[in-house]
Structure formats: structure tokens, C-alpha cells
């Protein structure tokens, strides 16, 4: 059987020409999305076809190996990636079906104390972070926008607030699936990538609440409510750093959002902002009635799902007393040499590459852990129905898994096609050629590295897709330029954080949620300068972390 070794100069013996030809699938993907305005899954499938043709006719890869590479990427895209995304959405849906989700909303109303500015921060930033952690893919923007609009904020301002608030948690969204994807694509340790991102994203977490205050109430809002912005943002940021570095990168957003919420509860027991009545009057909003008083039991049941998911992941990731749970779960992983592909892709030394072994994590996958957590929540909720006020049956909870798969069918197909595209480009050498050529920029590449993630997420609407497209390119370029591959891969993820707010998908969701369909351009103009400004700050941060601030990064 034939073998194949990827070469950086496969096309005409020229690195530059090979890199140029290797960009054709990416160009196709972006042209299909932006110029043709095709749907994301159609664009992904079209780009996949171009990648296979480039692999065969440009890089000389045997056709069967190109097709098998695509099949391995597609299967990985389905499991564990789509599996995790769907189960994250399902976990959130269980709280909605039970009726307890409304109690969670009431908790935020109560904590906010009637101050619209603080309520908006808690809903868009903290609650949005929880939704991003568990649902992702536009759900946080849609849900928090309707909640804030109900407070009385104008539609354009509401859309701007929720899109900017959604930046800080994106890297760790859907139980950190962008980081897990980057680790699998590059062969780097996902946990360490997450830890590096945890030394970048917190800077923006501190800034975002202040930006929200500025948008809602101008400079006066910052003067009157800055303690709340500082405490909530700092608590969120510290929790992001700690959880991604020392606990579980998959749970970073859950822990950070709960920390931000808890800090607000404590702060508002001792301090109250000035100007709450003035803000309502300026917006023409009447003082809302006092939120429904919740019993301690209802409060506990509302936050129970998030406590349980932290507990389940904590045991699965850290429990070693008596029984080493992480090792036991890892032992259940099934390693499958990809049929027809394994052993036929060789590195420059003539040895088979290890990327052709598919790991089936049927029990240790975050998706399965979410399934376990959700089942526990469903059992508890169905057993304690609040004297009939709250109703959830186990059968309905299980049926929601199928409904969640149906809701995510097109997003799932996009993920599968993009992962298949990434595998073909990686195994054929297209990505390596581009990365090696880009590495010619040397140390300057560190400054521009986040731009790739920003561009990928801005176009696709998904940090996961951006990492699938560019993570291995970042790693290759970093190694060629003598830079830290973990830092550059993390920079791709963090770049996506500030690109999400201007993606067509996010703009459309926000416009629909606030009743501004057809006016996406107005929302775009409202957020684009914030996106570019935060991107510039991130580029500066990553560049400094690559040299004078290298001490800031976690040890490998």
C-alpha cells in the first residue's frame, strides 16, 4: 500500500507557491460565506471539496488517503465535538423545561437591587457567561438580549451590550470546546492551552463591565457604579485564571460566572450605587415592581444544576483519594488506528505519524460528563416538584436530547465539515506549508497571531471553527519562528473572543432578539470599533508575553 509524506514545498518545489496553493480552501470558505453568502455548512463542504482537490493534484496525496483523512476529521467533529455541544445545550434545556430557569432570572433581578446598570452587567456578563459555558453558539446573546430589553434599555444599546458582554467567556464556551479542538488538531496539551488562555482572557473580563457601564450610562455611570464593575469583573477574571490553571479548563466559565455573581451578592449587602432612579428616568422606564421573593429552597434548586456540574467535573478531573477517578476514566478510552490511514502517513524521518489514531472517549468525554450531570439534575427536579409548581419528567428530559440534536443539526454539520477540512489540510501538508511560510515574519508574527483567530471567528461565528482552521497553522508558524506554540495557539483562541461580536451569525441573532431584523449594519457599526480596539490590545499583550512578559505564562 502506498504511503505519503507531507512536504512544505510540494507544489513546484517552492514553499511560497505551496503556501499560496494551500490557502485555496480557506479562500473558498471565506468567499462562500462573505461573497456568495452561502450558509456555513455549505461553505464548509465546498471548501472541503477544494481541500481534497488541492491535496490530490497540488500536493500529490493519494486520493484514498485524502478521503480517509476527511473521514477521520468528520468523525472527530461528530464525536466528541458535536456530542459535547449538543449535551451542553441539553443541560441548559433541562433547567428551562423544569421551570426553574425563571427562578434564576428572578435571582438576578433581586441581586441587582433595581439598578438597571448592575442588572444588565449581571445578566449579560455573569448569566451570559453561564449560558456560554453550557449552551454557546448564540444562545447567550439571544436569551440575555430579551431579558435586558425587558428592563427598558433601547434595542440598539441592548444589542451592543450583549454582544460585548459575550466576549470574555467565548474561549471557554460550551465547556471549552474551542480549546479542546485546538489541542486535538495540534497535538498539544489542551489543558495547558486553556491555562495560557486563562492568562489572557481575564484582562478583558476586568474591562468588559466598565465598557458596559460606559455604553449604558456614559462616564457618569462609571463614576457612580464603578465598584460593582470592578468587583464583578475582577472576581470573574480571577476565577477564570484560577480555574483554567489549577482546576478544570472545561468549567472555567461556570466557575467564573458563579464567582462574579457571588461577589455581587456580597458587595451589594454593604454598598449601593447612586443614580439608579436617574438612569430609569432618562430612559423613560418606570421603577419595576419588587421581584418575587424566593424561598431559600427555590434559590438552592435554581443554582443546583451549576453546583452539580462543577461537582461532577471536579470528581472526574481531580478525585484521586482512594480511587484515581481521572485515571479510571482515561482507561476506558478506546484508541482506534484509523482504518486504511494509520501507518501510511509518514513524517520526514519515515516514521508513521500518531495523528491517525482516533481516541473514542465514550466515558471520559466532557459531553458524557454533562449527560451524567443533566440526568442527576433531571432526577432531582422530577422528585422535588415544588408541590406541582415545577414539573419535569425523566422521559421528557431524555426526549430533549433528540430535540437538541435536531436544533443543532446545521451547526453540527458545519463543525463536521470544518473538522474534515482541517484534517485534510493538516495531513496533506497544506497547513504546514502556510505556517512555515508565515513563520518568515519571525518574532513579529507574535503580534499578528491573534488576528487569525479574530478573522476566523468573525467570519464563521465560531471560535471552535477558527481553531479548527488555524490552530495547526499557529503551531507550525510558532515553531518555525522560535516562538512558544502554546502561546500562539492560545492567541488564536483569544483572538476569536474579540471577533465573535462582529460575526454575521452573532449580529443576526442579536438583531432578531431586539427586534432590529434587517438593521444588522447599525449593530455592526456600534460594536466594530470595540472589537478592533480590544484586538489591538490583545495583539500587544500576546507580543509582550512572547518576550518581556514571558514570566506571566504558566509553566509547561
Coordinates of C-alpha atoms in Angstrom, one line a residue:
X1 CA 0.0 0.0 0.0
X2 CA 1.2 3.5 -0.8
X3 CA 2.5 5.9 1.8
X4 CA 2.6 9.7 1.9
X5 CA 4.9 12.3 3.5
X6 CA 3.8 15.9 3.6
X7 CA 6.3 18.3 2.1
X8 CA 6.3 22.1 2.6
X9 CA 7.4 22.7 -1.0
X10 CA 5.3 20.1 -2.7
X11 CA 4.0 22.5 -5.4
X12 CA 6.7 23.2 -7.9
X13 CA 9.4 22.8 -5.2
X14 CA 8.6 26.2 -3.9
X15 CA 7.5 27.0 -0.3
X16 CA 5.8 30.3 -1.3
X17 CA 3.8 28.6 -4.1
X18 CA 2.9 25.7 -1.9
X19 CA 1.6 28.1 0.8
X20 CA -0.3 30.1 -1.8
X21 CA -2.0 27.0 -3.2
X22 CA -2.6 25.7 0.3
X23 CA -4.7 28.8 1.1
X24 CA -7.2 28.0 -1.7
X25 CA -9.6 26.0 0.6
X26 CA -9.5 28.8 3.2
X27 CA -10.2 31.4 0.5
X28 CA -13.0 29.3 -0.8
X29 CA -14.6 29.1 2.6
X30 CA -14.5 32.8 3.2
X31 CA -15.6 33.7 -0.3
X32 CA -18.6 31.3 0.0
X33 CA -19.5 32.9 3.4
X34 CA -19.0 36.6 2.6
X35 CA -19.4 37.0 -1.2
X36 CA -21.8 34.2 -2.1
X37 CA -23.5 34.4 1.3
X38 CA -23.9 30.7 1.5
X39 CA -24.8 29.0 4.7
X40 CA -21.9 27.9 6.9
X41 CA -22.3 24.2 6.4
X42 CA -22.5 24.7 2.6
X43 CA -19.3 26.8 2.7
X44 CA -17.6 24.2 4.8
X45 CA -18.5 21.3 2.4
X46 CA -17.4 23.4 -0.6
X47 CA -14.1 24.2 1.0
X48 CA -13.6 20.6 1.9
X49 CA -14.0 19.6 -1.7
X50 CA -11.4 22.2 -2.7
X51 CA -9.0 21.0 0.0
X52 CA -9.3 17.4 -1.2
X53 CA -8.6 18.5 -4.8
X54 CA -5.6 20.6 -3.7
X55 CA -4.3 17.7 -1.6
X56 CA -4.5 15.3 -4.6
X57 CA -3.5 17.4 -7.5
X58 CA -1.4 20.1 -5.8
X59 CA 0.4 18.2 -3.0
X60 CA 0.4 14.7 -4.6
X61 CA -1.5 13.0 -1.8
X62 CA -3.1 9.7 -3.0
X63 CA -6.8 10.2 -3.4
X64 CA -7.8 7.4 -0.9
X65 CA -5.6 8.9 1.8
X66 CA -7.2 12.4 1.2
X67 CA -10.7 10.9 1.5
X68 CA -9.7 8.9 4.6
X69 CA -8.2 12.0 6.2
X70 CA -11.5 13.8 5.7
X71 CA -13.4 10.8 7.2
X72 CA -11.3 10.8 10.4
X73 CA -11.8 14.6 10.8
X74 CA -15.6 14.3 10.2
X75 CA -15.9 11.5 12.8
X76 CA -13.9 13.5 15.3
X77 CA -16.1 16.5 14.5
X78 CA -19.1 14.4 15.4
X79 CA -17.7 12.8 18.5
X80 CA -16.6 14.3 20.7
X81 CA -17.2 17.9 19.4
X82 CA -20.8 17.8 18.3
X83 CA -21.6 15.4 21.2
X84 CA -20.2 18.0 23.7
X85 CA -22.0 20.9 22.1
X86 CA -25.4 19.1 22.0
X87 CA -25.2 17.9 25.5
X88 CA -24.2 21.3 26.7
X89 CA -27.3 22.7 25.1
X90 CA -29.4 19.9 26.5
X91 CA -28.1 20.5 30.0
X92 CA -29.4 24.1 29.8
X93 CA -32.7 23.0 28.3
X94 CA -33.3 20.7 31.3
X95 CA -33.4 23.8 33.5
X96 CA -35.8 25.5 31.1
X97 CA -38.2 22.5 30.9
X98 CA -38.3 22.3 34.7
X99 CA -39.4 25.9 35.1
X100 CA -36.5 26.6 37.4
X101 CA -34.9 28.8 34.9
X102 CA -37.4 31.6 35.7
X103 CA -36.2 31.5 39.3
X104 CA -32.7 32.0 38.1
X105 CA -33.9 35.2 36.3
X106 CA -35.6 36.3 39.5
X107 CA -32.3 35.8 41.4
X108 CA -30.6 38.3 39.1
X109 CA -33.5 40.8 39.4
X110 CA -33.2 40.6 43.2
X111 CA -29.4 40.9 43.3
X112 CA -29.5 43.9 41.0
X113 CA -31.5 45.9 43.6
X114 CA -33.4 47.8 40.9
X115 CA -30.3 49.4 39.4
X116 CA -30.7 48.8 35.6
X117 CA -26.9 49.2 35.0
X118 CA -25.9 46.5 37.5
X119 CA -28.8 44.2 36.4
X120 CA -27.5 44.5 32.8
X121 CA -24.0 43.5 33.9
X122 CA -25.2 40.6 35.9
X123 CA -27.5 39.3 33.1
X124 CA -25.3 40.0 30.1
X125 CA -21.9 39.3 31.7
X126 CA -22.4 36.7 34.5
X127 CA -25.6 34.9 33.4
X128 CA -24.4 35.2 29.8
X129 CA -21.2 33.5 30.9
X130 CA -23.1 30.6 32.4
X131 CA -25.1 30.3 29.2
X132 CA -22.0 30.5 27.1
X133 CA -20.4 27.7 29.2
X134 CA -23.3 25.4 28.8
X135 CA -25.2 26.3 25.6
X136 CA -22.9 28.6 23.5
X137 CA -23.5 29.0 19.7
X138 CA -25.6 32.2 20.0
X139 CA -27.8 31.2 22.9
X140 CA -26.3 33.7 25.4
X141 CA -26.8 36.6 23.0
X142 CA -30.4 35.7 22.3
X143 CA -31.5 35.0 25.8
X144 CA -29.8 37.8 27.6
X145 CA -30.9 40.3 24.9
X146 CA -34.6 39.6 25.6
X147 CA -34.0 39.8 29.3
X148 CA -32.2 43.2 29.2
X149 CA -34.7 44.6 26.6
X150 CA -37.4 43.9 29.2
X151 CA -35.5 46.1 31.7
X152 CA -36.2 49.1 29.4
X153 CA -32.9 49.5 27.5
X154 CA -33.2 50.7 23.9
X155 CA -32.8 47.9 21.2
X156 CA -29.5 49.1 19.7
X157 CA -28.0 49.7 23.1
X158 CA -29.2 46.3 24.3
X159 CA -27.7 44.5 21.2
X160 CA -24.4 46.3 21.8
X161 CA -24.3 45.4 25.5
X162 CA -25.0 41.7 25.0
X163 CA -22.5 41.3 22.1
X164 CA -19.7 43.0 24.0
X165 CA -20.5 41.1 27.2
X166 CA -20.3 37.8 25.3
X167 CA -16.6 38.4 24.6
X168 CA -14.9 37.3 27.9
X169 CA -16.4 33.8 28.1
X170 CA -16.2 32.8 24.4
X171 CA -12.8 31.0 24.6
X172 CA -14.2 28.6 27.3
X173 CA -17.7 28.3 25.7
X174 CA -19.6 25.0 25.5
X175 CA -17.3 23.5 28.2
X176 CA -14.2 24.9 26.4
X177 CA -14.8 23.1 23.2
X178 CA -12.6 25.7 21.2
X179 CA -9.6 24.8 23.4
X180 CA -10.3 21.0 23.2
X181 CA -10.5 21.3 19.4
X182 CA -7.2 23.2 19.3
X183 CA -5.4 20.6 21.4
X184 CA -6.6 17.7 19.3
X185 CA -5.8 19.5 16.0
X186 CA -2.3 20.4 17.1
X187 CA -1.4 17.5 19.3
X188 CA -0.7 20.0 22.1
X189 CA -2.0 19.5 25.7
X190 CA -5.5 21.1 25.7
X191 CA -5.2 21.8 29.5
X192 CA -2.0 23.8 29.0
X193 CA -3.6 25.7 26.1
X194 CA -6.5 26.5 28.4
X195 CA -4.1 27.7 31.1
X196 CA -2.4 30.1 28.7
X197 CA -5.8 31.4 27.5
X198 CA -6.5 31.8 31.2
X199 CA -3.6 34.3 31.4
X200 CA -5.1 36.4 28.5
X201 CA -8.9 36.4 28.7
X202 CA -9.1 37.7 32.3
X203 CA -7.7 41.0 31.2
X204 CA -10.7 41.5 29.1
X205 CA -13.0 40.2 31.8
X206 CA -11.9 43.1 34.0
X207 CA -12.5 45.6 31.3
X208 CA -15.9 44.4 30.0
X209 CA -18.1 45.5 32.9
X210 CA -16.6 49.0 32.7
X211 CA -17.3 49.1 28.9
X212 CA -20.9 48.1 29.6
X213 CA -21.3 50.9 32.2
X214 CA -20.0 53.4 29.6
X215 CA -22.4 52.2 26.9
X216 CA -25.4 52.2 29.2
X217 CA -24.9 55.4 31.2
X218 CA -21.7 57.1 29.9
X219 CA -18.9 58.4 32.1
X220 CA -21.4 59.3 34.8
X221 CA -22.3 55.6 35.0
X222 CA -18.7 54.6 35.6
X223 CA -18.3 57.3 38.3
X224 CA -21.5 56.1 40.1
X225 CA -21.2 52.3 39.7
X226 CA -17.5 51.6 39.3
X227 CA -17.2 49.5 42.5
X228 CA -19.7 47.0 41.1
X229 CA -17.9 46.8 37.7
X230 CA -14.6 46.3 39.4
X231 CA -15.7 43.7 41.9
X232 CA -17.7 41.7 39.4
X233 CA -15.1 41.9 36.6
X234 CA -12.1 41.2 39.0
X235 CA -13.9 38.2 40.6
X236 CA -14.8 36.8 37.1
X237 CA -11.2 37.3 36.0
X238 CA -9.5 35.8 39.0
X239 CA -11.9 32.8 38.8
X240 CA -11.1 32.4 35.1
X241 CA -7.4 32.4 35.8
X242 CA -7.6 30.0 38.8
X243 CA -10.0 27.5 37.2
X244 CA -8.2 27.3 33.8
X245 CA -4.8 26.9 35.5
X246 CA -5.5 24.9 38.6
X247 CA -8.9 23.2 38.4
X248 CA -10.6 22.3 35.1
X249 CA -10.4 24.4 31.9
X250 CA -13.7 23.0 30.7
X251 CA -15.5 24.5 33.7
X252 CA -13.8 27.9 33.6
X253 CA -16.9 29.9 32.5
X254 CA -19.2 28.2 35.0
X255 CA -16.9 28.9 38.0
X256 CA -16.1 32.4 36.8
X257 CA -19.8 33.3 36.3
X258 CA -20.8 32.0 39.7
X259 CA -17.8 33.9 41.3
X260 CA -18.9 37.1 39.6
X261 CA -22.5 36.6 40.9
X262 CA -21.4 35.7 44.4
X263 CA -19.2 38.8 44.6
X264 CA -22.1 41.0 43.5
X265 CA -24.3 39.5 46.3
X266 CA -21.6 40.3 48.9
X267 CA -20.9 43.8 47.6
X268 CA -24.5 44.9 47.4
X269 CA -25.1 43.9 51.1
X270 CA -22.7 46.8 52.0
X271 CA -22.8 49.2 49.1
X272 CA -25.5 50.6 46.8
X273 CA -24.8 52.7 43.7
X274 CA -26.1 56.2 43.2
X275 CA -28.1 57.3 40.3
X276 CA -30.4 54.3 39.8
X277 CA -33.6 56.4 39.7
X278 CA -31.9 58.9 37.3
X279 CA -31.0 56.2 34.8
X280 CA -34.6 54.9 34.7
X281 CA -35.9 58.4 34.3
X282 CA -33.5 59.2 31.4
X283 CA -34.7 56.0 29.7
X284 CA -38.3 56.6 30.4
X285 CA -38.5 53.4 32.4
X286 CA -40.8 53.1 35.4
X287 CA -39.5 51.6 38.6
X288 CA -40.1 47.9 38.3
X289 CA -42.1 46.1 41.0
X290 CA -40.2 44.2 43.6
X291 CA -39.1 40.8 42.3
X292 CA -40.9 37.8 43.6
X293 CA -39.4 36.7 46.9
X294 CA -37.9 33.3 46.6
X295 CA -37.6 30.8 49.5
X296 CA -34.1 29.6 50.2
X297 CA -35.2 26.2 48.9
X298 CA -36.1 27.6 45.5
X299 CA -32.9 29.6 45.3
X300 CA -30.9 26.4 46.0
X301 CA -32.8 24.4 43.4
X302 CA -32.2 27.1 40.8
X303 CA -28.5 27.1 41.3
X304 CA -28.3 23.4 41.9
X305 CA -27.5 22.4 38.2
X306 CA -24.4 24.6 38.2
X307 CA -23.2 23.3 41.5
X308 CA -23.7 19.7 40.3
X309 CA -21.9 20.2 37.1
X310 CA -18.9 21.6 39.0
X311 CA -19.0 18.7 41.4
X312 CA -19.2 16.0 38.6
X313 CA -16.4 17.6 36.6
X314 CA -14.3 18.1 39.8
X315 CA -14.6 14.4 40.7
X316 CA -13.9 13.3 37.2
X317 CA -10.8 15.6 36.8
X318 CA -9.3 15.7 40.3
X319 CA -10.5 12.9 42.6
X320 CA -7.5 10.6 43.5
X321 CA -8.3 9.8 47.1
X322 CA -8.9 6.0 47.4
X323 CA -9.7 5.6 43.7
X324 CA -8.0 7.6 41.0
X325 CA -11.1 8.6 39.1
X326 CA -9.3 10.5 36.3
X327 CA -7.1 7.5 35.6
X328 CA -10.0 5.1 35.7
X329 CA -12.0 7.2 33.2
X330 CA -9.0 7.6 30.9
X331 CA -8.5 3.8 31.0
X332 CA -11.9 3.5 29.3
X333 CA -10.8 5.4 26.2
X334 CA -10.7 3.3 23.1
X335 CA -7.8 4.0 20.7
X336 CA -8.7 3.2 17.1
X337 CA -6.0 3.2 14.4
X338 CA -7.9 4.8 11.5
X339 CA -8.6 2.0 9.0
X340 CA -6.6 2.4 5.8
X341 CA -4.9 5.6 7.1
X342 CA -2.8 4.6 10.1
X343 CA 0.7 3.7 9.2
X344 CA 0.5 5.2 5.7
X345 CA 1.2 8.8 6.7
X346 CA 4.9 9.3 7.4
X347 CA 6.9 12.1 8.9
X348 CA 10.2 13.4 7.4
X349 CA 12.1 10.7 9.2
X350 CA 10.0 8.0 7.6
X351 CA 8.1 7.1 10.8
X352 CA 4.3 6.9 11.0
X353 CA 2.6 9.9 12.5
X354 CA 0.5 9.5 15.6
X355 CA -2.4 11.7 14.5
X356 CA -4.1 8.9 12.6
X357 CA -5.2 7.2 15.9
X358 CA -8.7 8.2 16.8
X359 CA -9.5 8.3 20.5
X360 CA -13.1 7.3 21.4
X361 CA -13.7 8.9 24.8
X362 CA -17.1 7.4 25.3
X363 CA -17.0 7.8 29.1
X364 CA -14.4 10.5 29.8
X365 CA -15.7 13.0 27.3
X366 CA -17.0 16.3 28.7
X367 CA -20.2 15.5 26.8
X368 CA -20.7 12.3 28.7
X369 CA -20.0 14.1 32.0
X370 CA -22.6 16.7 31.0
X371 CA -25.0 13.8 30.3
X372 CA -24.4 12.4 33.8
X373 CA -24.8 15.8 35.4
X374 CA -28.0 16.5 33.5
X375 CA -29.5 13.2 34.4
X376 CA -28.8 13.9 38.1
X377 CA -30.5 17.3 37.7
X378 CA -33.5 15.7 36.0
X379 CA -33.9 13.1 38.7
X380 CA -33.7 15.6 41.5
X381 CA -36.1 18.0 39.7
X382 CA -38.6 15.3 38.9
X383 CA -38.5 14.2 42.6
X384 CA -39.0 17.7 44.1
X385 CA -41.5 19.5 42.0
X386 CA -42.4 22.3 44.5
X387 CA -45.9 21.0 45.2
X388 CA -46.7 20.8 41.5
X389 CA -45.3 24.3 40.6
X390 CA -42.3 22.8 38.8
X391 CA -42.8 19.8 36.5
X392 CA -40.1 17.8 34.7
X393 CA -40.4 14.1 33.8
X394 CA -37.4 11.9 33.1
X395 CA -38.9 10.9 29.8
X396 CA -39.3 14.5 28.7
X397 CA -35.7 15.3 29.7
X398 CA -34.4 12.3 27.7
X399 CA -36.5 13.3 24.7
X400 CA -35.0 16.7 24.8
X401 CA -31.6 15.1 23.8
X402 CA -33.1 14.3 20.4
X403 CA -34.7 17.7 20.1
X404 CA -31.3 19.3 20.9
X405 CA -29.6 17.3 18.2
X406 CA -32.3 18.5 15.8
X407 CA -31.8 22.1 16.8
X408 CA -28.1 21.8 16.3
X409 CA -28.2 19.9 13.0
X410 CA -26.9 22.6 10.8
X411 CA -24.3 23.8 13.3
X412 CA -23.3 20.2 13.8
X413 CA -22.9 19.7 10.0
X414 CA -20.7 22.9 9.9
X415 CA -18.5 21.5 12.7
X416 CA -18.2 18.2 11.0
X417 CA -17.3 19.7 7.6
X418 CA -14.8 22.2 9.1
X419 CA -13.0 19.5 11.1
X420 CA -12.9 17.3 7.9
X421 CA -11.4 20.3 6.1
X422 CA -8.8 20.8 8.8
X423 CA -7.7 17.2 8.8
X424 CA -7.2 17.1 5.0
X425 CA -5.2 20.4 5.1
X426 CA -3.1 19.2 8.1
X427 CA -2.4 15.6 6.8
X428 CA -1.7 16.7 3.2
X429 CA 0.8 19.4 4.3
X430 CA -1.3 22.5 3.2
X431 CA -1.4 23.9 6.7
X432 CA 2.3 23.2 7.4
X433 CA 3.3 25.0 4.2
X434 CA 1.3 28.1 5.1
X435 CA 2.6 28.0 8.6
X436 CA 6.2 27.6 7.6
X437 CA 5.9 30.5 5.1
X438 CA 4.2 32.7 7.7
X439 CA 7.0 31.9 10.1
X440 CA 9.2 34.1 7.9
X441 CA 7.8 37.1 9.8
X442 CA 9.9 36.0 12.8
X443 CA 9.1 37.5 16.2
X444 CA 6.7 39.9 14.6
X445 CA 4.3 37.0 14.0
X446 CA 3.5 37.1 17.7
X447 CA 1.9 40.5 17.3
X448 CA -0.3 39.4 14.4
X449 CA -1.1 35.9 15.6
X450 CA -4.4 36.9 17.3
X451 CA -5.7 38.4 14.0
X452 CA -6.1 34.9 12.5
X453 CA -8.4 33.8 15.3
X454 CA -10.2 37.2 15.2
X455 CA -10.8 36.8 11.4
X456 CA -11.8 33.1 11.6
X457 CA -14.4 33.7 14.3
X458 CA -15.6 37.0 12.8
X459 CA -16.3 35.1 9.6
X460 CA -17.5 31.7 10.8
X461 CA -19.2 32.9 14.1
X462 CA -17.4 30.1 16.0
X463 CA -14.2 30.1 17.9
X464 CA -14.2 26.3 17.5
X465 CA -14.2 26.6 13.7
X466 CA -11.5 29.3 13.9
X467 CA -9.3 26.9 15.9
X468 CA -10.0 24.0 13.6
X469 CA -8.9 26.2 10.6
X470 CA -5.9 27.9 12.1
X471 CA -4.6 26.2 15.3
X472 CA -2.1 23.9 13.5
X473 CA -1.0 26.9 11.3
X474 CA -0.3 28.8 14.5
X475 CA 1.7 25.9 16.0
X476 CA 3.7 25.4 12.8
X477 CA 4.4 29.1 12.4
X478 CA 5.4 29.4 16.1
X479 CA 7.9 26.5 15.8
X480 CA 9.4 28.0 12.7
X481 CA 9.7 31.5 14.2
X482 CA 11.1 30.2 17.5
X483 CA 8.0 31.2 19.5
X484 CA 6.0 29.3 22.1
X485 CA 3.5 27.1 20.2
X486 CA 1.1 27.1 23.2
X487 CA 1.1 30.9 23.3
X488 CA 0.4 31.2 19.6
X489 CA -2.4 28.6 19.7
X490 CA -3.9 30.3 22.7
X491 CA -3.6 33.6 20.9
X492 CA -5.8 32.2 18.1
X493 CA -8.4 31.2 20.7
X494 CA -8.3 34.6 22.4
X495 CA -8.4 36.4 19.1
X496 CA -11.7 34.7 18.5
X497 CA -13.0 36.1 21.7
X498 CA -13.0 39.7 20.4
X499 CA -14.0 38.6 16.9
X500 CA -17.3 36.9 18.0
X501 CA -19.2 40.2 18.4
X502 CA -18.9 41.2 14.7
X503 CA -19.6 37.8 13.2
X504 CA -22.7 37.7 10.9
X505 CA -24.2 35.0 13.0
X506 CA -24.0 36.9 16.2
X507 CA -25.2 40.1 14.6
X508 CA -28.2 38.3 13.1
X509 CA -29.1 36.7 16.5
X510 CA -28.8 40.0 18.3
X511 CA -30.9 41.8 15.7
X512 CA -33.6 39.2 15.9
X513 CA -33.7 39.2 19.7
X514 CA -34.1 43.0 20.0
X515 CA -36.5 43.4 17.0
X516 CA -34.0 45.0 14.6
X517 CA -34.1 42.5 11.8
X518 CA -32.6 44.0 8.6
X519 CA -30.6 46.5 10.7
X520 CA -27.6 44.4 11.4
X521 CA -25.3 47.0 9.8
X522 CA -26.3 49.5 12.6
X523 CA -25.4 47.0 15.2
X524 CA -22.1 46.2 13.4
X525 CA -21.2 49.9 13.4
X526 CA -22.0 50.1 17.1
X527 CA -19.6 47.2 18.1
X528 CA -16.9 47.1 15.4
X529 CA -14.6 49.7 16.9
X530 CA -14.8 48.0 20.3
X531 CA -13.8 44.7 18.5
X532 CA -10.9 46.4 16.8
X533 CA -9.7 48.2 19.9
X534 CA -9.8 45.0 22.0
X535 CA -8.0 43.1 19.2
X536 CA -5.2 45.7 19.2
X537 CA -4.8 45.4 23.0
X538 CA -4.7 41.6 22.7
X539 CA -2.0 41.8 19.9
X540 CA 0.1 43.9 22.2
X541 CA -0.4 41.6 25.1
X542 CA 0.5 38.4 23.2
X543 CA 3.6 40.2 21.7
X544 CA 4.7 41.2 25.2
X545 CA 4.0 37.7 26.5
X546 CA 6.2 36.3 23.8
X547 CA 9.3 38.2 25.2
X548 CA 9.4 40.6 28.2
X549 CA 6.2 39.2 29.9
X550 CA 7.0 35.6 29.3
X551 CA 7.2 35.1 33.1
X552 CA 3.4 35.7 33.1
X553 CA 2.7 32.4 31.4
X554 CA 2.1 29.2 33.2
X555 CA 5.0 26.7 33.3
X556 CA 4.7 23.9 30.7

